[in-house]
PDB file of C-alpha atoms in Angstrom:
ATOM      1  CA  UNK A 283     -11.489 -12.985   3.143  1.00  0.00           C
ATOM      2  CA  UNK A 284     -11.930  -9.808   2.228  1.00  0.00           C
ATOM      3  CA  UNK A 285     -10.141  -8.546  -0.953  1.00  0.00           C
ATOM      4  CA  UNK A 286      -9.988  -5.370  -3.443  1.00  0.00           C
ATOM      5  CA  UNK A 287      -8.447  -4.816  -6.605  1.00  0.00           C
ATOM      6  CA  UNK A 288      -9.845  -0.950  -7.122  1.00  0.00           C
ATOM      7  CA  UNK A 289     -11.935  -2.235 -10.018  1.00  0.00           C
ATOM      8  CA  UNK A 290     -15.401  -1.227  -8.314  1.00  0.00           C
ATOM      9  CA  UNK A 291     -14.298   1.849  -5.545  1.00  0.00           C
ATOM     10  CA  UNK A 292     -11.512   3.133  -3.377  1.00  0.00           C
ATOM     11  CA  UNK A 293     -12.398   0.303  -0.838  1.00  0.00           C
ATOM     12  CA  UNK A 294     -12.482   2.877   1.694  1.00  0.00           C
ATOM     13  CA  UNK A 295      -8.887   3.739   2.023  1.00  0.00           C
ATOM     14  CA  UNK A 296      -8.667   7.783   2.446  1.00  0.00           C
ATOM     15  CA  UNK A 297      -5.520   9.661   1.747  1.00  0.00           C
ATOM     16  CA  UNK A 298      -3.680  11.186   5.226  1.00  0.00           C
ATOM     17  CA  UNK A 299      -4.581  14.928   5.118  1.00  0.00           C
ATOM     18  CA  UNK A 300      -1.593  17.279   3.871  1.00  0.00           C
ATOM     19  CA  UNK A 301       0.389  14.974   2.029  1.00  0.00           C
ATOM     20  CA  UNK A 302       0.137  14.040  -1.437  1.00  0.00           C
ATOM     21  CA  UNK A 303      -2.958  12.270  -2.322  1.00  0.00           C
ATOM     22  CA  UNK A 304      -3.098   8.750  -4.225  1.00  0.00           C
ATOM     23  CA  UNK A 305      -5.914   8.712  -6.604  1.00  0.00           C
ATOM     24  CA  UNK A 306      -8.137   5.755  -8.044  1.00  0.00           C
ATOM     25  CA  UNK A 307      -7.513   4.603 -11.734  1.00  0.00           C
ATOM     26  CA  UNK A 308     -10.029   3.176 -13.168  1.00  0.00           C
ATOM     27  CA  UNK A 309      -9.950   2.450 -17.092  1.00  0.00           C
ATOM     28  CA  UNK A 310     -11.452  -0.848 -18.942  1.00  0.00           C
ATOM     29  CA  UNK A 311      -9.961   0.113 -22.191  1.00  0.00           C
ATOM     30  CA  UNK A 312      -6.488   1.275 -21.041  1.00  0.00           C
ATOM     31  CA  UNK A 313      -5.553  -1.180 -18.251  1.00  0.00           C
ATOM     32  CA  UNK A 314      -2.165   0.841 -16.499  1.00  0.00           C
ATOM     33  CA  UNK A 315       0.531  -1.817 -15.430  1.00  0.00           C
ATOM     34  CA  UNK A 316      -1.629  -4.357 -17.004  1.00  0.00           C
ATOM     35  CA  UNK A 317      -4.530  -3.602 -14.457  1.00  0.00           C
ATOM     36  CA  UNK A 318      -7.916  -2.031 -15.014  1.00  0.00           C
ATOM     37  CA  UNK A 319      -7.975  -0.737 -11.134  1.00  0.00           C
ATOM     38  CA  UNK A 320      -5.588   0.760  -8.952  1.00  0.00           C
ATOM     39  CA  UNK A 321      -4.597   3.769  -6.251  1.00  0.00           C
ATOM     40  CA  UNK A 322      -2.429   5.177  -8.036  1.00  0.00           C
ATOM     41  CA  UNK A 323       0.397   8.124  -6.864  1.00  0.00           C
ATOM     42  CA  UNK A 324       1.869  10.847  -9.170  1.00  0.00           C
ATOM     43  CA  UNK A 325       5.129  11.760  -9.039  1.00  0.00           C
ATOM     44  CA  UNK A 326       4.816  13.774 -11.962  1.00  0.00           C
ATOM     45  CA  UNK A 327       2.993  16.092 -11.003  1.00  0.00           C
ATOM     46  CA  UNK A 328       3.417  19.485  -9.052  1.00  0.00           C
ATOM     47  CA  UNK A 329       3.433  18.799  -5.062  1.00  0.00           C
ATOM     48  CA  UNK A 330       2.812  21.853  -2.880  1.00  0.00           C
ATOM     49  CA  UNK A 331       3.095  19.469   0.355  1.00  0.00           C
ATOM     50  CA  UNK A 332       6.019  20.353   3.037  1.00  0.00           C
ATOM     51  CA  UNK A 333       6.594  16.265   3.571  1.00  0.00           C
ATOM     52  CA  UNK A 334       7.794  14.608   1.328  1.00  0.00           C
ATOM     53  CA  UNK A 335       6.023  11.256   1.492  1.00  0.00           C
ATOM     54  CA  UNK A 336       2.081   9.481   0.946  1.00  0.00           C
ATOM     55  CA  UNK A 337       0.005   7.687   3.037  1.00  0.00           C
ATOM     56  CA  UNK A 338      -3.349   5.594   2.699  1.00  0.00           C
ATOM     57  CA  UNK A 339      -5.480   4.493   5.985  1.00  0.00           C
ATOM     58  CA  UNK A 340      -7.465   1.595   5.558  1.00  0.00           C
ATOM     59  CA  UNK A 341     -10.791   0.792   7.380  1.00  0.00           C
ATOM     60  CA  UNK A 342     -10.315  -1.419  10.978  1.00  0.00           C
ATOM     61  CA  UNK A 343     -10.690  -5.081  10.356  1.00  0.00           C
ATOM     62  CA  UNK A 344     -12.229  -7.187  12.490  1.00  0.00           C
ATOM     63  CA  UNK A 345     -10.089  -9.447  14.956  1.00  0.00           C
ATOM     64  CA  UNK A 346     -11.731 -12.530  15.175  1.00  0.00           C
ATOM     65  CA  UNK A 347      -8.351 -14.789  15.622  1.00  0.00           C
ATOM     66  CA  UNK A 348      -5.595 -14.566  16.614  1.00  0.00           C
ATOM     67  CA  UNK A 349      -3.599 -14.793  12.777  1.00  0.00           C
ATOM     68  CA  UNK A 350      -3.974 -13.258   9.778  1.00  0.00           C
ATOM     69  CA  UNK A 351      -2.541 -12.586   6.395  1.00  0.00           C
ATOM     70  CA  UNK A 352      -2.119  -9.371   4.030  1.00  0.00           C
ATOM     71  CA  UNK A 353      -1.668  -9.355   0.849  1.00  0.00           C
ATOM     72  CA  UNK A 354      -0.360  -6.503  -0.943  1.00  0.00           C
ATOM     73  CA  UNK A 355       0.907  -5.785  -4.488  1.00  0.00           C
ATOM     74  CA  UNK A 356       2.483  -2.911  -5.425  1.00  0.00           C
ATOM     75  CA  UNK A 357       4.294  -1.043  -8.428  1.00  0.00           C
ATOM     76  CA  UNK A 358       6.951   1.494  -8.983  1.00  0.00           C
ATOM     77  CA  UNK A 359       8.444   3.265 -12.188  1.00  0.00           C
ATOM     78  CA  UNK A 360      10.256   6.462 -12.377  1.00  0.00           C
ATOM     79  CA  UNK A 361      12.984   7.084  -9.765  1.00  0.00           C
ATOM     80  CA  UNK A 362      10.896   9.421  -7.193  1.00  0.00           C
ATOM     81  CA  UNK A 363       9.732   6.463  -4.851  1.00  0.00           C
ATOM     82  CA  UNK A 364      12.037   6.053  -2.214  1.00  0.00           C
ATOM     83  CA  UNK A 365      10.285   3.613   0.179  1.00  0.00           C
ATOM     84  CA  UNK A 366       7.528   1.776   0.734  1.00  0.00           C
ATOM     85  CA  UNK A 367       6.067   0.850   4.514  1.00  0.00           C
ATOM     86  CA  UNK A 368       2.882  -1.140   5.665  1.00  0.00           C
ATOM     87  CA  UNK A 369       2.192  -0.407   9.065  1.00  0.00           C
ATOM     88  CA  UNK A 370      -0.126  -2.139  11.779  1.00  0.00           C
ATOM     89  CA  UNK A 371      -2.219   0.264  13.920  1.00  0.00           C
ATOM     90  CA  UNK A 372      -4.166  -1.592  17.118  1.00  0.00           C
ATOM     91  CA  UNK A 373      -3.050  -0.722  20.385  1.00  0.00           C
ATOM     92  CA  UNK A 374      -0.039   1.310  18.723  1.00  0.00           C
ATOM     93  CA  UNK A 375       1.648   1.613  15.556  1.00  0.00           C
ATOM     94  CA  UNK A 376       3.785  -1.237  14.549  1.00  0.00           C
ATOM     95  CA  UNK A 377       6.132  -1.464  11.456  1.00  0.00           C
ATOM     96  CA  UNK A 378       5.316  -4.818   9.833  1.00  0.00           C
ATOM     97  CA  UNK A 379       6.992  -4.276   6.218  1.00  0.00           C
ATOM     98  CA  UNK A 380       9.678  -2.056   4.769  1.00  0.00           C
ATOM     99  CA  UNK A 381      11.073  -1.838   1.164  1.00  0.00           C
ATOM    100  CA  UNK A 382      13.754   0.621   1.238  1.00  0.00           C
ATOM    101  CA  UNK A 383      14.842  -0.876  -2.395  1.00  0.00           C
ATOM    102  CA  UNK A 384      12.089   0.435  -4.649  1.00  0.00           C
ATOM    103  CA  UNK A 385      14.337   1.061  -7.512  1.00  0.00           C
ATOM    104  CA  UNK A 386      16.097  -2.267  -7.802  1.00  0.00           C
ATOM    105  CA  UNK A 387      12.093  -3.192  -8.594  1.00  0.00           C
ATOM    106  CA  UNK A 388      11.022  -0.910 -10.704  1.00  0.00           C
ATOM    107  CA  UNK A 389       8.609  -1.403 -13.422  1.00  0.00           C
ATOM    108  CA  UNK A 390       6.844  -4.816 -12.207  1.00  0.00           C
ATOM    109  CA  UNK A 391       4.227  -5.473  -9.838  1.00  0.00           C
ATOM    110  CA  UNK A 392       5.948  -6.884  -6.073  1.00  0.00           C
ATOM    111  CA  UNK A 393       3.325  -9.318  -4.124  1.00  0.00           C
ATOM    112  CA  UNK A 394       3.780  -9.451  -0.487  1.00  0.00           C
ATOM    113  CA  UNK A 395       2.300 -11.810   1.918  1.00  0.00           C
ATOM    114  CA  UNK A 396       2.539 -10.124   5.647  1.00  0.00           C
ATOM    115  CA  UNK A 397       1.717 -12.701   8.886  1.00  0.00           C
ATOM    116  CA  UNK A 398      -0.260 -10.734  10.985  1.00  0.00           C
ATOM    117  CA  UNK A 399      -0.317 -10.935  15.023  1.00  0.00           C
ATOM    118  CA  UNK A 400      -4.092  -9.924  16.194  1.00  0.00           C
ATOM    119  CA  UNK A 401      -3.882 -10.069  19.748  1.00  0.00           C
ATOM    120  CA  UNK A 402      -4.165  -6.520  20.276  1.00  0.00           C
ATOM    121  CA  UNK A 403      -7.603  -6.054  18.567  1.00  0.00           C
ATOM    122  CA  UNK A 404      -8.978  -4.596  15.443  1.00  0.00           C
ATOM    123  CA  UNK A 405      -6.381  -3.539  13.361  1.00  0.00           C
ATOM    124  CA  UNK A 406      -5.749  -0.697  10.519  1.00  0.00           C
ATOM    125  CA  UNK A 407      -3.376  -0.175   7.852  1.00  0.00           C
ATOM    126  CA  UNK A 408      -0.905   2.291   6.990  1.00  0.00           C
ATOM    127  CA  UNK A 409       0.390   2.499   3.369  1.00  0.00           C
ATOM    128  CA  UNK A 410       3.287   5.033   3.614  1.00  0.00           C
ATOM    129  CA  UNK A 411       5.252   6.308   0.323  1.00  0.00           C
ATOM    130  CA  UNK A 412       8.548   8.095   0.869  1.00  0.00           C
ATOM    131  CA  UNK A 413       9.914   9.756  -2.046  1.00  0.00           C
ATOM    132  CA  UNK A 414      12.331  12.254  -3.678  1.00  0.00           C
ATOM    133  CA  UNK A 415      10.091  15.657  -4.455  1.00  0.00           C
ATOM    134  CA  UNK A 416      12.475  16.543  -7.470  1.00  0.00           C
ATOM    135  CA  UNK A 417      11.936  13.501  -9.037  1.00  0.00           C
ATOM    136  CA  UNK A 418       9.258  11.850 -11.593  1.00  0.00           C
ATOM    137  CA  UNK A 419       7.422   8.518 -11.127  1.00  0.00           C
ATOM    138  CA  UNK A 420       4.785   6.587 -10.734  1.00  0.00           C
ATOM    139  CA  UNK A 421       3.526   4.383  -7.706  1.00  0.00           C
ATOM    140  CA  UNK A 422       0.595   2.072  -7.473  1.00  0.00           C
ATOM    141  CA  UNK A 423      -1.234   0.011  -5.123  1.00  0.00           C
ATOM    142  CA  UNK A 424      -2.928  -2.972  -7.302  1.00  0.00           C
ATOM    143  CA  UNK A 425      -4.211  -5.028  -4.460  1.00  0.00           C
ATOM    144  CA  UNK A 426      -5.477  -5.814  -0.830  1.00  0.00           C
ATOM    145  CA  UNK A 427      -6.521  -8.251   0.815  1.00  0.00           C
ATOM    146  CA  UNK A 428      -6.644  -9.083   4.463  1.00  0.00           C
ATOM    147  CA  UNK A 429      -7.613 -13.136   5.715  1.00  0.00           C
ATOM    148  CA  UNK A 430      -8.035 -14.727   9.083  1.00  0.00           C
ATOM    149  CA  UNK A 431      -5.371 -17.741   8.999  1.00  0.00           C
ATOM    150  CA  UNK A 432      -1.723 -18.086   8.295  1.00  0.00           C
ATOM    151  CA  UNK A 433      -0.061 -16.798   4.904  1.00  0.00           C
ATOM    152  CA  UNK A 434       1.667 -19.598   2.372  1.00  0.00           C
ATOM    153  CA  UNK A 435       4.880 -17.381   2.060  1.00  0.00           C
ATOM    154  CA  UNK A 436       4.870 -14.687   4.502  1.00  0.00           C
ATOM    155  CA  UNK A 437       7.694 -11.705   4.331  1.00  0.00           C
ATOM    156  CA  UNK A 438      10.310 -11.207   6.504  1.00  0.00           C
ATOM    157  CA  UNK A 439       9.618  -8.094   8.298  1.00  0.00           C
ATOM    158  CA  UNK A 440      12.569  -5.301   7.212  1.00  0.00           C
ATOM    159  CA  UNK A 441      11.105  -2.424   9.639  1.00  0.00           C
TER     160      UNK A 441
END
C-alpha cells in the first residue's frame, strides 16, 4: 500500500506545465479543512493561464496484479471549481472518475474508492481541475493512496 496525506512532501506529484499550479500546505498549528497536509489550488488568486483548468501527474505505480484500488479525498469551497477528473494513463489515457457536481459538495472532504484494471502495465494518474476563471475558491487534494487488491466500496465510473 502505498499512501500520502502531504504531511511530509509533495509525494512526487508535479503540476502540468502552463496551467495553474496546486501548491503544498503544510501547517501543524493551522490545520486547513481540518488537515495539517494537503495540495492545495487557489482560486483566489490572479491566473495568467489561457486554460482554464489544473492538473497533477503522479509517479507510475508498479503493476504487479491485475486489481487495484485508489483512494482519493478531495475538497471544494468557493464556486470556481467546476469539475473534478482522475484519469488512468498506461497504454492510453482512460477516464476512470468524473464529478461534474462540485458545488452540490462544497465545503466537506468527498472520499472516493476507484477499482482499478492493471492489465495494461504501470499506471499514472491524472488529477484534472476544471474551473470558472472569474470565480473564487478553494480546491484541495487531502489524500492518495494506491493498493494492489479490490476496493470495499468502489465508485461508479461517471467519465
Amino acid at each position: 500500500m502505498w499512501e500520502c496525506n502531504f504531511e511530509i512532501d509533495a509525494c512526487h506529484f508535479r503540476n502540468q506545465h502552463n496551467l495553474a499550479p496546486f501548491n503544498r500546505y503544510f501547517n501543524n498549528r493551522n490545520p486547513l479543512f481540518g488537515r495539517k497536509g494537503l495540495l492545495l489550488l487557489n482560486l483566489n488568486s490572479r491566473r495568467v493561464q489561457k486554460f482554464p483548468g489544473s492538473r497533477l501527474i503522479s509517479h507510475y505505480f508498479p503493476s504487479r496484479y491485475r486489481e487495484a484500488c485508489l483512494f482519493i479525498s478531495y475538497y471544494a469551497t468557493g464556486y470556481g471549481a467546476q469539475n473534478f477528473y482522475v484519469i488512468q494513463q498506461d497504454k492510453e489515457n482512460k477516464c476512470i472518475f468524473a464529478d461534474r457536481r462540485l458545488q452540490q459538495k462544497l465545503n466537506r472532504w468527498n472520499e472516493i474508492e476507484i477499482q482499478l484494471d492493471l492489465r495494461d502495465g504501470d499506471p499514472r494518474f491524472f488529477l484534472e481541475i476544471h474551473y470558472n476563471k472569474n470565480i473564487a475558491g478553494l480546491f484541495a487534494i487531502g489524500r492518495f493512496s494506491f493498493g494492489h487488491g479490490v476496493c470495499r466500496q468502489p465508485q461508479p465510473n461517471q467519465c
